[in-house]
XYZ file of C-alpha atoms in Angstrom:
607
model
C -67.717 -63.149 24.401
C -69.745 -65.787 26.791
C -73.371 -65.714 25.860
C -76.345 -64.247 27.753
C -78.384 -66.007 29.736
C -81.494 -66.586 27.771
C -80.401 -68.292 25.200
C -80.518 -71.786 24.611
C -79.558 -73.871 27.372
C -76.864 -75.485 25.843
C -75.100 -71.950 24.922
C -74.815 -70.553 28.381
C -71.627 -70.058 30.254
C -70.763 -72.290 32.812
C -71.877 -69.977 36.371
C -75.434 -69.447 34.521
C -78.596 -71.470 35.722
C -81.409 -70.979 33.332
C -84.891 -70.707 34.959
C -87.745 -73.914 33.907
C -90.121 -72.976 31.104
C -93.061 -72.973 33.542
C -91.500 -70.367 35.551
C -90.114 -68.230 33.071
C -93.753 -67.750 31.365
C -94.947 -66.214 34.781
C -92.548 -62.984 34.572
C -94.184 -59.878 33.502
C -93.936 -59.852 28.931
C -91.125 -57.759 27.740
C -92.572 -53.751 26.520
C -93.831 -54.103 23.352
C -91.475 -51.777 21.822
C -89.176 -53.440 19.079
C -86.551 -55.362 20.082
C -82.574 -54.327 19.191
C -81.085 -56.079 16.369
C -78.213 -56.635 18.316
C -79.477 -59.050 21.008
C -79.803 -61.318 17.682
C -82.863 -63.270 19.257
C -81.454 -63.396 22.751
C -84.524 -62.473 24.574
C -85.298 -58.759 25.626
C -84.599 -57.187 28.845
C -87.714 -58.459 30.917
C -89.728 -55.538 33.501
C -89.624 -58.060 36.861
C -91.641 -55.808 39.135
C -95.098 -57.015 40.078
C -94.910 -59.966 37.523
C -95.142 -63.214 39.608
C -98.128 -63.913 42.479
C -96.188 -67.079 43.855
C -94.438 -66.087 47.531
C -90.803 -66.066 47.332
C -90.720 -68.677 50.440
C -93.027 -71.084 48.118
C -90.600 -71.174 45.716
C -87.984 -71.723 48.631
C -90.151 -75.066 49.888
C -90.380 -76.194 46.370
C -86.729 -76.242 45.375
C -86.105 -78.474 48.802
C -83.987 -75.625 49.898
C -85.481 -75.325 53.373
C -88.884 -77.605 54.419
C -92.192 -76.086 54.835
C -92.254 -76.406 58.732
C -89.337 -74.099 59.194
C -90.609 -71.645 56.278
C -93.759 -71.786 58.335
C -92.159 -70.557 61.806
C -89.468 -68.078 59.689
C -93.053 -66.510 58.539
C -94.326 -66.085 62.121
C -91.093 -64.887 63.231
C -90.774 -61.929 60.420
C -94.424 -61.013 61.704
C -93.038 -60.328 64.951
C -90.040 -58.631 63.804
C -91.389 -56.439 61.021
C -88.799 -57.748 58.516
C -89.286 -60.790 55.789
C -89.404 -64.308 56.502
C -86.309 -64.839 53.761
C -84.289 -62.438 56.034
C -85.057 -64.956 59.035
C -83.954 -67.817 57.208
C -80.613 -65.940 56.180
C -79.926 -65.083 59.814
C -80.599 -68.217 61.130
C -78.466 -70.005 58.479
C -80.844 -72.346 57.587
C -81.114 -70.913 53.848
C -77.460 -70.114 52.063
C -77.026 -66.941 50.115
C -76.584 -68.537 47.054
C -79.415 -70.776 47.608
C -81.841 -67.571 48.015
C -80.378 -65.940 45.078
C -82.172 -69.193 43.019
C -84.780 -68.603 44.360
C -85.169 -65.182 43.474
C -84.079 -66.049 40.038
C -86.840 -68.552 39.876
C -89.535 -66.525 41.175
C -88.885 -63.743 38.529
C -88.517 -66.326 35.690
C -84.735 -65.298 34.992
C -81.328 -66.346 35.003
C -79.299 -67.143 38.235
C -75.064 -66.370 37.759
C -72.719 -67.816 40.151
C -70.170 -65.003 39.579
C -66.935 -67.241 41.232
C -67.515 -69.413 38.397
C -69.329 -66.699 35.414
C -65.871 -64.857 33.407
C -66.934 -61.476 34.291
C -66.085 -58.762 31.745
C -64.391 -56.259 33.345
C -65.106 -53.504 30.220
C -68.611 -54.157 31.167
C -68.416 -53.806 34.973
C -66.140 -50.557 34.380
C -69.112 -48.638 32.892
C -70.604 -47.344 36.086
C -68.789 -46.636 39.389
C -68.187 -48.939 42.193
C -70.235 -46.369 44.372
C -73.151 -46.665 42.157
C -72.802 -50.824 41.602
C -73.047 -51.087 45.121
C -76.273 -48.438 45.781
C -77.846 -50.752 43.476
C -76.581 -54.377 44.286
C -76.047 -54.460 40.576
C -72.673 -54.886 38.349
C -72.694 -55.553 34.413
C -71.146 -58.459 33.850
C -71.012 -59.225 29.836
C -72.188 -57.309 26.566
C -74.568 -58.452 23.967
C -73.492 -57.183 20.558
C -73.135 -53.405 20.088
C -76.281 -52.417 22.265
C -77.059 -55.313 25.146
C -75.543 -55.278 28.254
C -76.162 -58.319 31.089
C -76.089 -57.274 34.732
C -76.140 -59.045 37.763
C -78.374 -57.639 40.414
C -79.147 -59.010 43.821
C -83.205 -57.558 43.542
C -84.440 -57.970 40.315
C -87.262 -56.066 41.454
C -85.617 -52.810 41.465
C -87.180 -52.019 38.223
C -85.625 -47.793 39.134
C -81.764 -49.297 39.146
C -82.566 -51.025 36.238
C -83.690 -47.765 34.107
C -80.996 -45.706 36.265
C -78.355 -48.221 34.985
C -79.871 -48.072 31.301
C -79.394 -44.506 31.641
C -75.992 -44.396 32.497
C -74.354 -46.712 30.328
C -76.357 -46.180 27.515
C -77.028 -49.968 26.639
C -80.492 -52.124 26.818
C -80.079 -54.052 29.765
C -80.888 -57.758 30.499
C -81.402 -58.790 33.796
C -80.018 -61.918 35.816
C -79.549 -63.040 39.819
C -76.690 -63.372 41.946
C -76.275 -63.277 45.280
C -75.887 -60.081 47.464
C -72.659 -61.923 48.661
C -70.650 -62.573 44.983
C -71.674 -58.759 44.032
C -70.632 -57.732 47.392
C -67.070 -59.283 46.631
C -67.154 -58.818 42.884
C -67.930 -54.561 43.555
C -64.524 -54.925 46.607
C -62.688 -56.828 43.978
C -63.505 -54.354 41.238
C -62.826 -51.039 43.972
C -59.729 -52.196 44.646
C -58.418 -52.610 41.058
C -59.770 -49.196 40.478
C -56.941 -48.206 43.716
C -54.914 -50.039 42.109
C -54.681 -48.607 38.819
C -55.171 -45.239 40.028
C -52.138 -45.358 41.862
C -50.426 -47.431 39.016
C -47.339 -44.960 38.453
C -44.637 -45.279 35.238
C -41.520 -46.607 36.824
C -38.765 -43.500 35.074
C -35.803 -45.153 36.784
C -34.590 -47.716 34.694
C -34.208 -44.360 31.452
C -31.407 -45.787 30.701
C -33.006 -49.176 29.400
C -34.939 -46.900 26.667
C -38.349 -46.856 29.241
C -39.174 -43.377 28.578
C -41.130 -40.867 29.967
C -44.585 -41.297 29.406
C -47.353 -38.643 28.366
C -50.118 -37.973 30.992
C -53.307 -38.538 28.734
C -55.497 -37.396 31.957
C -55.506 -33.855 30.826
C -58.605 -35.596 28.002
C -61.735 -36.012 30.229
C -62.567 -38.118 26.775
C -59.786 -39.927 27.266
C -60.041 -40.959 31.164
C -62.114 -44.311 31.016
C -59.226 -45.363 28.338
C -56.883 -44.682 30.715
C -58.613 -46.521 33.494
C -59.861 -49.702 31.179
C -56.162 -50.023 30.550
C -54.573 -49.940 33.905
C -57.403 -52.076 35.320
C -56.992 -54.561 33.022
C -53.086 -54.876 33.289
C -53.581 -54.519 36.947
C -56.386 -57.888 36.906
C -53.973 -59.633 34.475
C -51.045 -59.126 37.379
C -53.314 -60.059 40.162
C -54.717 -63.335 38.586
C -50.719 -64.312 37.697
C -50.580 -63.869 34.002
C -47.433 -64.218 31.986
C -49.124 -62.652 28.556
C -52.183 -59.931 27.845
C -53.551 -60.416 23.914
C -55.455 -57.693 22.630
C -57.031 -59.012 19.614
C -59.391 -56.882 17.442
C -62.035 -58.598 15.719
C -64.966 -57.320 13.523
C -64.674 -53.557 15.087
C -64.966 -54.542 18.701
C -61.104 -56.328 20.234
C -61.390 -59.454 22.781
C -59.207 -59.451 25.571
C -57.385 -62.751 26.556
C -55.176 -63.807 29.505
C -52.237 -66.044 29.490
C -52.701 -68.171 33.081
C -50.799 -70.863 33.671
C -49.938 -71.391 29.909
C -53.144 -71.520 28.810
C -55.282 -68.416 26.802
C -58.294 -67.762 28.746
C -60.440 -64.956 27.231
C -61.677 -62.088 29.769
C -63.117 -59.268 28.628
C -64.388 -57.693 24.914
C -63.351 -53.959 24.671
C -66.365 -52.028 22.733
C -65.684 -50.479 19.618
C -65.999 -47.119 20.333
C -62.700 -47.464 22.893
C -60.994 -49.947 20.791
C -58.945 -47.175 18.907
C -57.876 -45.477 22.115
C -57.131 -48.342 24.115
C -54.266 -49.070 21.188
C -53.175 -45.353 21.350
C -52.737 -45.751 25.073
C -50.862 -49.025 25.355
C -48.340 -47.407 22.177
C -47.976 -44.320 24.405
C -47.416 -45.883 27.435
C -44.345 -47.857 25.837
C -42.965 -45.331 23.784
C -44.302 -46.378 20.328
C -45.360 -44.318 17.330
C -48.862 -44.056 17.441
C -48.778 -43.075 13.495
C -47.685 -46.213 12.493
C -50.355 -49.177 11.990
C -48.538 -50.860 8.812
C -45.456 -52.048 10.499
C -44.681 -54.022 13.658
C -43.332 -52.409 16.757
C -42.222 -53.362 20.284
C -41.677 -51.522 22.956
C -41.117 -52.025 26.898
C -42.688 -49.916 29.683
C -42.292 -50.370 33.850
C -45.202 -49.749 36.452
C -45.318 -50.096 40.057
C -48.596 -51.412 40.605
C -49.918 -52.082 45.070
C -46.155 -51.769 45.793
C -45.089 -53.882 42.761
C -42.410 -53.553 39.822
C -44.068 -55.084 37.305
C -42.247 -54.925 34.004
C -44.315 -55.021 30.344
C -42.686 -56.127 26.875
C -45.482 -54.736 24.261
C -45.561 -55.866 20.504
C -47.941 -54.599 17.951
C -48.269 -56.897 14.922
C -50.531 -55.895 11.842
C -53.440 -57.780 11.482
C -56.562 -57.558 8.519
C -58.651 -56.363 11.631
C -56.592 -53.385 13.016
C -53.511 -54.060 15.611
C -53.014 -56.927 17.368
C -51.017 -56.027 20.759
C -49.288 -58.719 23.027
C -47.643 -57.684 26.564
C -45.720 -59.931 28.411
C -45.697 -59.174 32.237
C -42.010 -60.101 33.977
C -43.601 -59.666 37.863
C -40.607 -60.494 39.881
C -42.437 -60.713 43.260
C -43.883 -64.144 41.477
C -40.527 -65.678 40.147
C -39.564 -69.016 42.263
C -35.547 -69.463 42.219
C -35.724 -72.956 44.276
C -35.357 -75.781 42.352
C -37.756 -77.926 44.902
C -40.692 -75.454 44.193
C -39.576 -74.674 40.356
C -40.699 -78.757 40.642
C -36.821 -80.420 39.715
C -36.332 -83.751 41.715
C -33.534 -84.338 44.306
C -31.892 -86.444 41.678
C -32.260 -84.204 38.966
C -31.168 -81.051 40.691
C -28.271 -82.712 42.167
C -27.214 -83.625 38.404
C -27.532 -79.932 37.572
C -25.724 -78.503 40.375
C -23.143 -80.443 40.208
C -22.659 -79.393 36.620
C -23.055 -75.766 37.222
C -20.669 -75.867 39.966
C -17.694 -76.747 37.581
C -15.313 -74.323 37.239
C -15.739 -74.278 33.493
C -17.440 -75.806 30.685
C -21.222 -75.331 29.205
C -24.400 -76.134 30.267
C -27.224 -75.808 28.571
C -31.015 -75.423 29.099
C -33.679 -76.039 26.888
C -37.405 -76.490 25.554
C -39.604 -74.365 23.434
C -40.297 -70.676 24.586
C -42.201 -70.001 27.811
C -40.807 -73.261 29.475
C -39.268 -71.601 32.089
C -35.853 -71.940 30.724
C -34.668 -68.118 31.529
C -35.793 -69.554 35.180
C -33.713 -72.479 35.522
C -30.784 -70.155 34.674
C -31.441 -66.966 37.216
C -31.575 -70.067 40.011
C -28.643 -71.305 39.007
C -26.796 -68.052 38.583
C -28.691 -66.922 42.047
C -26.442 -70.056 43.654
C -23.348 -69.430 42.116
C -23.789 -65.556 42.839
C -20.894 -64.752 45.501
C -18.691 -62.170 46.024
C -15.984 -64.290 44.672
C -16.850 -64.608 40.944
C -17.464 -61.849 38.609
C -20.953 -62.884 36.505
C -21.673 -61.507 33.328
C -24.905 -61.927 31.417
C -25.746 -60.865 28.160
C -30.280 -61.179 27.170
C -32.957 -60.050 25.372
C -34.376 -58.705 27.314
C -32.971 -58.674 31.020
C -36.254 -60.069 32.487
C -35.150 -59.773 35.989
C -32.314 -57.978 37.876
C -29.969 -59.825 40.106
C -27.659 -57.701 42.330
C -24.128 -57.985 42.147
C -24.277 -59.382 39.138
C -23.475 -57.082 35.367
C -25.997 -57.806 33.103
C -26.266 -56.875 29.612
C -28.891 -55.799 27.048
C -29.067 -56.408 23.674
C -29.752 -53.297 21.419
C -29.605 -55.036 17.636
C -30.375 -50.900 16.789
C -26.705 -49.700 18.217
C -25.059 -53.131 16.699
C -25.324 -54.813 20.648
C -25.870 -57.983 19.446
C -25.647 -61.688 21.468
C -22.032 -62.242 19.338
C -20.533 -58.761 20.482
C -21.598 -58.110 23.305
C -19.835 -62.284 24.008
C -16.840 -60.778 22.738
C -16.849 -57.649 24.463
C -17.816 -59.405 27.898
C -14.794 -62.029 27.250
C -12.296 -59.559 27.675
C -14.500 -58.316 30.888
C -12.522 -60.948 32.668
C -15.920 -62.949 33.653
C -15.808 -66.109 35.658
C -19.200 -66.890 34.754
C -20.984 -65.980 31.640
C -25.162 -66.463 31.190
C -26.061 -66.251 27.299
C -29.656 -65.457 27.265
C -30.375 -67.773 23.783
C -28.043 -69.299 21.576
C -29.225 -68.424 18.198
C -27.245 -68.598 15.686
C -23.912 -70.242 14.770
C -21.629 -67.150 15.234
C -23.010 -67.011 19.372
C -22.210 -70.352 19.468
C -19.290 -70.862 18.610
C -18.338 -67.572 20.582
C -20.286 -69.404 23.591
C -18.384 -73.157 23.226
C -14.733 -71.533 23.006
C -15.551 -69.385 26.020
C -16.633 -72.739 28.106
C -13.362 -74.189 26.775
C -10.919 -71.434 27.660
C -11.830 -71.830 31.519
C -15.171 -69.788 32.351
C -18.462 -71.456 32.830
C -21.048 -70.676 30.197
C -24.920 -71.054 31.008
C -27.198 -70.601 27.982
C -30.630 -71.482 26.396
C -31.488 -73.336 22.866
C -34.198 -74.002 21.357
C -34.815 -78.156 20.848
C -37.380 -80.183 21.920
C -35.404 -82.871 23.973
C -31.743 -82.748 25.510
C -30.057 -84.959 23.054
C -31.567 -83.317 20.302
C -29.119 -80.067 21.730
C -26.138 -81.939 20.704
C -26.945 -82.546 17.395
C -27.924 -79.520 17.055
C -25.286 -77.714 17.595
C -22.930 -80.020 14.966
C -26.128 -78.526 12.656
C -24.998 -75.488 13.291
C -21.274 -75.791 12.289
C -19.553 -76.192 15.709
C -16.917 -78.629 14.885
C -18.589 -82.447 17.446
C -15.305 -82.849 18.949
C -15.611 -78.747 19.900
C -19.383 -79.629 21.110
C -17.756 -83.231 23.110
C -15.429 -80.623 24.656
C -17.488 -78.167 25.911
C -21.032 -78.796 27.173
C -21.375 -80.697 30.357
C -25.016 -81.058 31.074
C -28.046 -80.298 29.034
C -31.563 -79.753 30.389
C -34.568 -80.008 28.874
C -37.878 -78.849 30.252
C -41.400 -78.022 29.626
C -43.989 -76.306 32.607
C -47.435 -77.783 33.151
C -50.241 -77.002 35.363
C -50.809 -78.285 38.683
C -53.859 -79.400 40.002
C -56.018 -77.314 42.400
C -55.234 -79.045 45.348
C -59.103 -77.530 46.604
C -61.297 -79.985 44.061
C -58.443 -82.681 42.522
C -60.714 -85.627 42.556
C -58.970 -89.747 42.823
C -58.807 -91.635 40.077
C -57.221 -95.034 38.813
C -55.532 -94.929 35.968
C -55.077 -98.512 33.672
C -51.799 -99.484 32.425
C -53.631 -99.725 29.210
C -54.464 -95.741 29.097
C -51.253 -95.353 30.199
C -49.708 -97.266 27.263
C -52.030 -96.306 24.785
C -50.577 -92.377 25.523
C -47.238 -93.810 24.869
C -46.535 -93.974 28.900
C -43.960 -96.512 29.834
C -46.130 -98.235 33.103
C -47.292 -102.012 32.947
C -49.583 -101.417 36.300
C -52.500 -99.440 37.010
C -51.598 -96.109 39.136
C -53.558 -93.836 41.292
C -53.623 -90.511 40.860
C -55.966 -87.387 40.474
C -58.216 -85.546 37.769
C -59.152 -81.848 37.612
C -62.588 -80.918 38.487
C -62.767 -77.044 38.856
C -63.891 -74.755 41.609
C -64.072 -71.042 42.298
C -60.903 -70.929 43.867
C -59.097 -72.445 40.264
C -61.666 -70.690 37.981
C -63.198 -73.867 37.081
C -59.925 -74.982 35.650
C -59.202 -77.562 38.024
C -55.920 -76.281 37.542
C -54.047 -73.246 39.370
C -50.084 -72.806 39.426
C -47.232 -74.676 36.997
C -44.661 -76.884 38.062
C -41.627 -77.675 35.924
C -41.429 -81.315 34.061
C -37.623 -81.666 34.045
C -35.170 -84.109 31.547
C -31.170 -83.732 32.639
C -28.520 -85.363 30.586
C -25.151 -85.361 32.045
C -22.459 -85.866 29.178
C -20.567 -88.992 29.622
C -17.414 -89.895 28.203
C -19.559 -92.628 25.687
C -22.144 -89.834 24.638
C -18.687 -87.339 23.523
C -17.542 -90.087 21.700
C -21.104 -90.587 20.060
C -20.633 -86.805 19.330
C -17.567 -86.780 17.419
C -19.210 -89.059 15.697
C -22.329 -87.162 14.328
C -24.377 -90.340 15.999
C -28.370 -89.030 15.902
C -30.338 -88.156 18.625
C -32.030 -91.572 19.398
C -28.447 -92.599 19.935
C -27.559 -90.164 22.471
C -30.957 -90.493 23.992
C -30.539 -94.453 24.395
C -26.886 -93.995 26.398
C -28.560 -91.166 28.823
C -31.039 -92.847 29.917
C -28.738 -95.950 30.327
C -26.847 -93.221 32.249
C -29.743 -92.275 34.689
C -31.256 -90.134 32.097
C -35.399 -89.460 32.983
C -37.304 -88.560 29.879
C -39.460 -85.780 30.106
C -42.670 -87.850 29.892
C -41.115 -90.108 32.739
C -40.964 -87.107 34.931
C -44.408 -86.132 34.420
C -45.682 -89.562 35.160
C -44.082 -89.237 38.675
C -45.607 -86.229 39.345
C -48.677 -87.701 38.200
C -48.347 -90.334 40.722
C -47.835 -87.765 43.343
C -50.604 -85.829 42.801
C -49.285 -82.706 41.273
C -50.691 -83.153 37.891
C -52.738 -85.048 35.636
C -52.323 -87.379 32.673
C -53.956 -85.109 30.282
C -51.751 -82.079 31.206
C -48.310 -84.187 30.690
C -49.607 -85.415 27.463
C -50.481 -81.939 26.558
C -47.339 -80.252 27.205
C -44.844 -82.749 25.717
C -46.896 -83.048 22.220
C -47.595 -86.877 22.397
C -50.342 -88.713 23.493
């Protein structure tokens, strides 16, 4: 949960600008009553009306946001025109929104919130209405402990919305600034996920694939801001591109993370008193046993969300806190099935389509889970996808539908498992057969005799290089000269995040730094940091591209194979071959711009 402005300086979020000491002490002493135990020393919620005798435009000269002559004529002018000399300066464009949001801030002696930078809770924001948020110019934006509650108000000294809002939600409310413009666009934002979710509808058609009808908890007026906490936050996770939702509870209340772009960002902290029923609604919704809290359970459900299909893999895991509950969102209207935007080089992806477009043998993709190996396969099987070849594909789960091609499920509870359903599907008379994960030596070996009996295999294993694959496999008790055989190419592949192409900023990179995090580059390089703007979150990142290593088997790497030579081996003859190592990749997308040092490093564990 991102502290409240107030506290020291060093604690606040990033998006918070504390007001000076000499300004603060002007604004009007909190009521004397006693102060919450929850705000934990944070100061109390300040009464701003009346409490400063300094003109807002004398604050405006003094911050050097516009000069005293043009305050001076903006004065005369709002004389003439009945309205505020502020007003004139807006109008004109001589004083910025944002700009006379700080200076309101100032004047008051409180906190000033950028809100495109300031992770806005969205439990918060939910507790009153749009309608009401924008009477007021006012949204909550964070909680303090069980009874605070930050908001973000463009008039600080509407000391009525304040007590109106205090009213409503219950909580003792802290004041901050923002501009009228970021509430204006934080209130649309937050309207429009409410549309959203209210139109959010269970997707019954896929009954067959166990999503199940699901109960209508609307008929509980108790039970109604659940219902709408839920949906809007699946429906901000969807909109802001993320691949995972965590819901992890945590002394009584549950935080509320996002999975963007690979990376966990926390969101939003549930309060306690919802916690319970936000975990009965996300069970219900995917057709889990609400009863049971000692086991783990998953569970799958489908929405339609703006026009959407958006499907959700939930798993509930045990924890000393309560539940812990992970969904995984499979949005198809975001996948990318072109190797030049999935970020594979001309050289690379003609390696890999040439391999794929044998008319048998395997090839194999791999790289740790949420690489973007599943991916890599659907754009290879989206090529090879013609009228002329019967495909087959066998997952767990199907994460996204391809027409005109048959593709299996697993269900391990009717004994569907990878190896039967292999041999069911060879005597399906396939031409092209996608395995979904090689796990275990019986799938294997099922997979290896199919690529050697004349049908093209594509899977996905688990190793953290592609020569590592082939030794793996021997590990597994596929006979090497059965592994020399079979596989054709192997692919290994991690995704990192590209820069915001809005606030990259150039750099020069020493071939020292580049050597000392075990880069192979004897001359210095230019390329680009992160820096972080509203438009990436502050990230400096925003998107993923692919880092790709493909390893074509040679006739000298099968003969390494039969004879159980190790990794290193294998990895020394690629590259020979025209092999590019995973970190080599990176560092040419580094040079072009895409990424950065640190995010390579990051994503293939060295450095």
């Amino acid at each position: 949960m991102p502290p409240i402005p107030g506290a020291p300086v060093d604690d606040v979020v990033a998006g918070a600008t504390v007001a000076p000491p000499s300004v603060a002490a002007s604004a009007v002493p909190a009521p004397s009553n006693e102060r919450p135990a929850d705000w934990n020393g944070i100061t109390p919620p300040r009464r701003t009306g009346g409490g400063s005798a300094r003109f807002l435009t004398d604050v405006i000269v003094e911050l050097g946001f516009v000069d005293r002559p043009r305050v001076e004529q903006a004065v005369e002018a709002a004389r003439a025109t009945g309205t505020t000399p502020e007003a004139v300066l807006l109008d004109q464009g001589a004083l910025s929104m944002e700009n006379h949001a700080r200076a309101v801030a100032e004047r008051h002696g409180l906190d000033h919130l950028d809100l495109s930078v300031f992770h806005i809770d969205m439990s918060a924001a939910n507790l009153i209405a749009p309608q009401a948020a924008k009477r007021y110019e006012a949204v909550p934006v964070s909680f303090a402990g069980e009874r605070g509650l930050l908001i973000a108000m463009a008039d600080p000294a509407n000391v009525l919305a304040v007590d109106d809002i205090a009213l409503m939600t219950g909580y003792e409310v802290r004041v901050a600034v923002a501009s009228r413009e970021d509430i204006a666009t934080l209130i649309s934002r937050q309207s429009r996920l409410e549309h959203v979710a209210a139109t959010a509808e269970i997707d019954l058609s896929s009954d067959e694939d166990g999503i199940g009808e699901i109960v209508d908890l609307r008929e509980s007026a108790d039970d109604a801001p659940v219902i709408k906490l839920v949906n809007q936050i699946v429906a901000q996770a969807a909109e802001q591109g993320s691949s995972d939702i965590h819901f992890e509870p945590e002394d009584g209340s549950m935080r509320v993370r996002f999975r963007i772009d690979g990376v966990l960002v926390e969101t939003m902290t549930v309060p306690r008193r919802m916690v319970s029923g936000v975990v009965s609604r996300l069970k219900i919704m995917s057709d889990l046993d609400i009863a049971e809290r000692r086991l783990p359970q998953d569970g799958r459900v489908g929405l339609s969300l703006d026009g959407r299909h958006i499907d959700l893999r939930v798993v509930t895991l045990p924890s000393v806190h309560g539940e812990n509950i992970v969904i995984r969102i499979l949005d198809k209207s975001n996948v990318q099935f072109d190797f030049e935007k999935l970020g594979m080089g001309e050289s690379d992806a003609a390696r890999f389509q040439k391999a794929f477009h044998q008319a048998y043998g395997a090839v194999l993709v791999t790289g740790p889970t949420g690489s973007g190996k599943s991916t890599s396969l659907y754009a290879a099987v989206g090529e090879l996808n013609t009228p002329e070849k019967n495909i087959i594909t066998i997952e767990d789960p199907v994460e996204y539908q391809l027409e005109g091609v048959t593709q299996v499920q697993v269900n391990k509870k009717a004994g569907l498992t990878f190896a039967n359903g292999l041999r069911a599907m060879m005597r399906a008379d396939p031409d092209i057969i996608m395995v979904g994960e090689i796990r275990d030596a019986e799938t294997a070996k099922i997979a290896i005799e199919a690529a050697l009996t004349g049908h093209l295999v594509l899977s996905t294993l688990h190793t953290n290089d592609a020569p590592t694959s082939i030794t793996r496999l021997v590990e597994m008790g596929i006979e090497p000269f059965l592994v020399a055989s079979a596989v054709d190419c192997v692919i290994a592949q991690r995704l990192c995040r590209t820069l915001c192409s809005h606030c990259k900023q150039r750099t020069i990179i020493s071939s020292a730094v580049l050597l000392d995090h075990g880069f192979r580059s004897h001359v210095d390089i230019e390329a680009y940091d992160p820096k972080g703007c509203s438009r990436c979150g502050g990230s400096g990142y925003k998107g993923r591209i692919g880092l790709y290593e493909v390893m074509t088997i040679t006739d000298e790497i099968r003969r390494l194979a039969i004879e159980r030579a190790p990794a290193d081996r294998i990895a020394e003859v690629a590259m020979r071959d025209g092999m590019r190592r995973l970190r080599d990749d990176g560092l040419e997308k580094v040079r072009q711009g895409r990424t950065s040092i640190a995010e390579v490093s990051r994503v293939t564990g060295t450095g």
